[in-house]
Coordinates of C-alpha atoms and ligand atoms in Angstrom, one line a residue:
M1 CA -4.5 17.3 8.9
T2 CA -1.8 14.7 8.1
E3 CA -2.3 13.1 11.5
K4 CA -6.0 12.4 10.6
F5 CA -4.9 11.0 7.3
L6 CA -2.3 8.8 8.9
A7 CA -5.0 7.5 11.3
R8 CA -7.2 6.5 8.3
L9 CA -4.2 4.9 6.6
L10 CA -3.5 2.9 9.7
D11 CA -7.1 1.8 10.0
E12 CA -7.1 0.7 6.3
A13 CA -3.8 -1.2 6.5
S14 CA -4.6 -2.9 9.8
R15 CA -8.2 -3.9 9.1
P16 CA -7.3 -7.1 7.2
Y17 CA -5.5 -8.4 10.3
R18 CA -8.8 -8.7 12.2
A19 CA -9.2 -11.9 10.2
A20 CA -5.9 -13.2 11.5
G21 CA -6.7 -12.8 15.2
H22 CA -6.2 -10.4 18.1
F23 CA -2.5 -10.6 18.2
A24 CA -2.0 -10.0 14.5
Y25 CA -4.4 -7.0 14.6
G26 CA -2.8 -5.5 17.7
F27 CA 0.7 -6.1 16.3
S28 CA -0.2 -4.5 13.0
R29 CA -1.6 -1.4 14.6
G30 CA 1.4 -1.0 17.0
K31 CA 4.0 -1.6 14.4
L32 CA 2.6 0.5 11.5
S33 CA 1.8 3.4 13.8
S34 CA 5.0 3.5 15.8
D35 CA 7.6 2.8 13.2
C36 CA 8.4 5.9 11.2
I37 CA 9.7 4.0 8.2
F38 CA 6.2 3.2 6.9
R39 CA 5.2 6.8 6.8
E40 CA 8.6 8.1 5.6
L41 CA 8.8 5.8 2.6
L42 CA 5.5 7.2 1.3
R43 CA 6.2 10.8 2.3
R44 CA 9.6 10.7 0.6
G45 CA 8.4 8.9 -2.5
V46 CA 11.1 6.2 -2.1
F47 CA 9.3 3.9 -4.5
P48 CA 8.3 5.2 -8.0
A49 CA 4.6 5.6 -8.6
A50 CA 4.8 3.1 -11.4
G51 CA 5.6 0.5 -8.7
G52 CA 5.6 -2.9 -10.3
R53 CA 6.8 -6.2 -8.9
F54 CA 7.7 -6.1 -5.2
L55 CA 9.7 -8.6 -3.3
D56 CA 9.7 -8.3 0.5
L57 CA 12.4 -10.6 2.1
G58 CA 11.8 -11.5 5.8
C59 CA 8.4 -10.0 5.5
G60 CA 7.1 -11.0 9.0
Q61 CA 3.3 -10.9 8.9
A62 CA 3.4 -8.8 5.7
G63 CA 2.6 -5.4 7.2
L64 CA 4.5 -3.6 4.4
A65 CA 2.3 -5.2 1.8
S66 CA -0.9 -4.2 3.6
W67 CA 0.4 -0.7 4.1
L68 CA 1.2 -0.2 0.4
L69 CA -2.1 -1.6 -0.7
A70 CA -3.9 0.7 1.8
A71 CA -1.9 3.7 0.6
R72 CA -2.8 3.1 -3.0
K73 CA -6.5 2.5 -2.2
L74 CA -6.7 5.8 -0.3
F75 CA -4.8 7.6 -3.1
E76 CA -7.2 6.3 -5.7
S77 CA -10.2 7.4 -3.6
G78 CA -8.8 10.9 -3.6
D79 CA -7.8 10.7 0.1
W80 CA -4.1 11.7 0.0
P81 CA -2.0 14.6 1.4
A82 CA -1.5 17.2 -1.3
D83 CA 2.3 17.5 -0.6
W84 CA 3.0 13.7 -0.7
P85 CA 4.0 12.0 -4.0
E86 CA 1.8 9.4 -5.6
P87 CA 2.2 6.0 -3.8
P88 CA 3.4 3.0 -5.8
R89 CA 1.1 0.7 -7.7
V90 CA 1.5 -2.9 -6.6
A91 CA 1.4 -5.2 -9.6
E92 CA 2.5 -8.1 -7.5
L93 CA 4.1 -8.5 -4.0
R94 CA 5.9 -11.7 -3.1
G95 CA 6.9 -12.0 0.6
F96 CA 9.3 -14.6 2.0
E97 CA 9.4 -15.3 5.8
L98 CA 11.1 -17.9 7.9
M99 CA 8.6 -18.2 10.8
A100 CA 5.5 -20.3 10.1
K101 CA 3.3 -18.3 12.5
D102 CA 4.1 -15.0 10.8
V103 CA 3.4 -16.5 7.4
A104 CA 0.1 -17.8 8.6
R105 CA -1.0 -14.4 10.0
G106 CA 0.1 -12.6 6.8
R107 CA -1.8 -15.1 4.7
A108 CA -4.9 -15.0 6.8
A109 CA -5.0 -11.2 6.6
L110 CA -4.3 -10.9 2.9
A111 CA -5.9 -14.1 1.5
D112 CA -8.4 -12.1 -0.6
R113 CA -5.5 -10.3 -2.3
E114 CA -4.0 -13.5 -3.9
P115 CA -2.5 -13.8 -6.4
Q116 CA -1.5 -10.1 -6.3
V117 CA 0.0 -10.8 -2.9
V118 CA 1.7 -14.1 -2.2
I119 CA 3.3 -14.8 1.2
R120 CA 5.5 -17.9 1.4
Q121 CA 7.5 -19.6 4.1
G122 CA 11.2 -19.7 3.1
D123 CA 14.8 -19.0 4.2
I124 CA 16.0 -16.1 2.1
C125 CA 19.5 -17.6 2.2
K126 CA 18.1 -20.3 0.0
T127 CA 15.0 -19.1 -1.9
D128 CA 15.2 -18.1 -5.5
F129 CA 14.3 -14.4 -5.8
G130 CA 13.2 -14.4 -9.4
R131 CA 12.7 -10.9 -10.9
A132 CA 11.4 -7.8 -9.2
D133 CA 11.3 -4.0 -9.7
I134 CA 11.5 -3.2 -5.9
V135 CA 13.1 -5.3 -3.2
T136 CA 12.7 -4.6 0.5
I137 CA 14.6 -6.1 3.5
L138 CA 13.5 -4.3 6.7
D139 CA 15.4 -5.2 9.9
V140 CA 16.3 -8.7 8.8
L141 CA 19.9 -8.8 7.5
H142 CA 21.5 -8.7 11.0
Y143 CA 20.0 -12.2 11.7
I144 CA 22.1 -13.6 8.8
D145 CA 25.8 -14.3 8.9
H146 CA 28.1 -12.1 6.8
P147 CA 28.8 -14.5 3.8
N148 CA 25.0 -15.0 3.5
Q149 CA 24.3 -11.3 3.7
E150 CA 26.7 -10.7 0.8
D151 CA 25.2 -13.5 -1.2
I152 CA 21.7 -12.1 -0.6
L153 CA 22.7 -8.6 -1.7
R154 CA 24.3 -10.0 -4.8
R155 CA 21.1 -11.9 -5.7
V156 CA 19.0 -8.9 -4.9
R157 CA 21.0 -6.8 -7.4
A158 CA 20.7 -9.6 -10.0
A159 CA 16.9 -9.6 -9.5
L160 CA 16.5 -5.9 -10.3
P161 CA 16.4 -4.1 -13.7
P162 CA 17.9 -0.7 -14.4
G163 CA 15.9 1.8 -12.4
G164 CA 15.1 -0.9 -9.8
V165 CA 15.0 0.0 -6.1
F166 CA 16.3 -1.9 -3.1
L167 CA 15.2 -0.6 0.3
T168 CA 16.7 -1.9 3.5
R169 CA 17.1 -0.8 7.1
V170 CA 20.1 -1.8 9.2
G171 CA 21.6 -0.9 12.5
D172 CA 24.8 1.1 12.3
A173 CA 27.4 -0.8 14.4
E174 CA 29.5 2.3 14.8
A175 CA 26.8 4.5 16.3
G176 CA 28.0 3.9 19.9
L177 CA 25.5 3.8 22.8
Y178 CA 22.5 4.1 20.4
F179 CA 23.7 1.0 18.6
H180 CA 24.0 -1.0 21.8
V181 CA 20.4 -0.1 22.9
C182 CA 19.3 -1.3 19.4
D183 CA 21.2 -4.5 19.8
W184 CA 19.9 -5.2 23.3
V185 CA 16.2 -4.6 22.3
D186 CA 16.6 -6.9 19.3
R187 CA 17.9 -9.7 21.4
A188 CA 15.2 -9.2 24.0
V189 CA 12.4 -9.2 21.4
T190 CA 13.8 -12.3 19.7
F191 CA 14.0 -14.1 23.0
V192 CA 10.5 -13.0 24.0
R193 CA 9.2 -14.3 20.7
G194 CA 10.3 -17.7 21.8
H195 CA 13.7 -18.1 20.1
R196 CA 17.1 -18.8 21.5
L197 CA 19.2 -15.7 22.2
P198 CA 20.5 -15.2 18.6
T199 CA 23.9 -14.3 17.3
L200 CA 23.5 -11.1 15.4
Y201 CA 25.7 -9.9 12.6
Y202 CA 26.2 -6.2 12.3
R203 CA 28.3 -3.9 10.1
S204 CA 29.0 -0.2 10.2
L205 CA 26.9 2.0 8.0
A206 CA 30.0 2.7 5.9
D207 CA 30.5 -1.0 5.3
W208 CA 26.8 -1.5 4.2
A209 CA 27.0 1.4 1.8
E210 CA 30.4 0.2 0.4
L211 CA 29.0 -3.3 -0.1
L212 CA 26.0 -1.9 -2.1
R213 CA 28.1 0.4 -4.2
K214 CA 30.5 -2.4 -5.1
L215 CA 27.4 -4.3 -6.4
G216 CA 26.6 -1.3 -8.7
F217 CA 24.0 0.5 -6.7
E218 CA 23.7 4.2 -6.1
V219 CA 23.2 4.6 -2.4
E220 CA 21.3 7.1 -0.2
T221 CA 21.3 6.8 3.6
V222 CA 18.6 8.3 5.8
P223 CA 18.5 8.0 9.7
M224 CA 15.3 6.1 10.5
S225 CA 15.0 5.7 14.3
E226 CA 12.7 8.8 15.0
G227 CA 11.6 9.1 18.6
K228 CA 13.6 6.0 19.7
P229 CA 17.1 5.6 21.1
F230 CA 18.1 3.4 18.2
A231 CA 20.8 3.6 15.5
N232 CA 18.7 2.5 12.6
V233 CA 19.4 3.7 9.1
M234 CA 17.4 3.4 6.0
L235 CA 19.4 2.6 2.8
V236 CA 17.8 3.4 -0.5
A237 CA 19.9 1.6 -3.2
R238 CA 19.0 2.3 -6.9
V239 CA 20.2 0.5 -10.0
P240 CA 21.4 3.2 -12.4
V241 CA 19.3 3.6 -15.5
Ligands
SAM301 C1 12.3 -7.6 13.0 S1 11.4 -8.7 11.9 C2 11.0 -7.6 10.6 C3 9.8 -8.1 9.8 C4 9.3 -7.2 8.7 N1 10.4 -7.0 7.7 C5 8.9 -5.8 9.1 O1 9.6 -4.8 8.9 O2 7.8 -5.8 9.8 C6 12.6 -9.7 11.2 C7 12.0 -10.9 10.4 O3 13.0 -11.5 9.6 C8 12.7 -12.9 9.6 N2 13.9 -13.6 9.2 C9 15.1 -13.7 9.8 N3 15.9 -14.5 9.2 C10 15.3 -14.9 8.0 C11 15.6 -15.8 6.9 N4 16.9 -16.3 6.9 N5 14.7 -16.0 6.0 C12 13.5 -15.4 6.0 N6 13.1 -14.6 7.1 C13 14.0 -14.3 8.1 C14 12.3 -13.2 11.0 O4 11.6 -14.4 11.2 C15 11.4 -11.9 11.3 O5 10.1 -12.1 11.0

């Protein structure tokens, strides 16, 4: 039952990428179907139904935006699992991404959703975050050195109101072999995408959680590597009301 629903959600979220070319469409289908975080953030109701202003930092080709819009559309048409919470409304979603090609694919796919969805090219170490109710940074922070990571988290906290949610996923540098597999895959993928072998900046899960708590967040951690030999952890950080 849920499998069939997930297939419809995948179709709905990936369809816009047909307008962005074969690669964008194939990538969307592969990523949104194989990465458990997209399903889990809906099934667990990580974002409140009221939703609001989203800010996705390092958004790639904006797959998360398309996924959330598709989820809301299916929910409003009455097509939604009875035991899942209501998905968030997206009042606006701003995405920032470093790579021009990803920005172009995201824009081509979601052009007809502007101005609700706006994808911009920018380095999140430098861009002004403005205000948001929900901030997401999925699999991005390890590309950024430690002082800039801390500055970004501080500015994310400043952008959020009481009740605001910050969702991130990081690799746990103290997870032994699983972490090393994760690290190796990351380097290989970055290299294949045409970049130099990057320096990656990890922390232990305890360090991430401590950093967020010091900024005033309440922090929940959830393993998020299902079916893969990775050490990925989802951190849900909430601003106390
Ligand atoms: C592994 S991808 C994840 C993309 C997206 N968050 C997702 O979950 O599908 C990491 C992304 O972070 C982007 N990125 C890395 N450093 C960045 C920076 N300083 N500013 C903006 N984007 C950055 C990369 O270009 C890449 O698209």
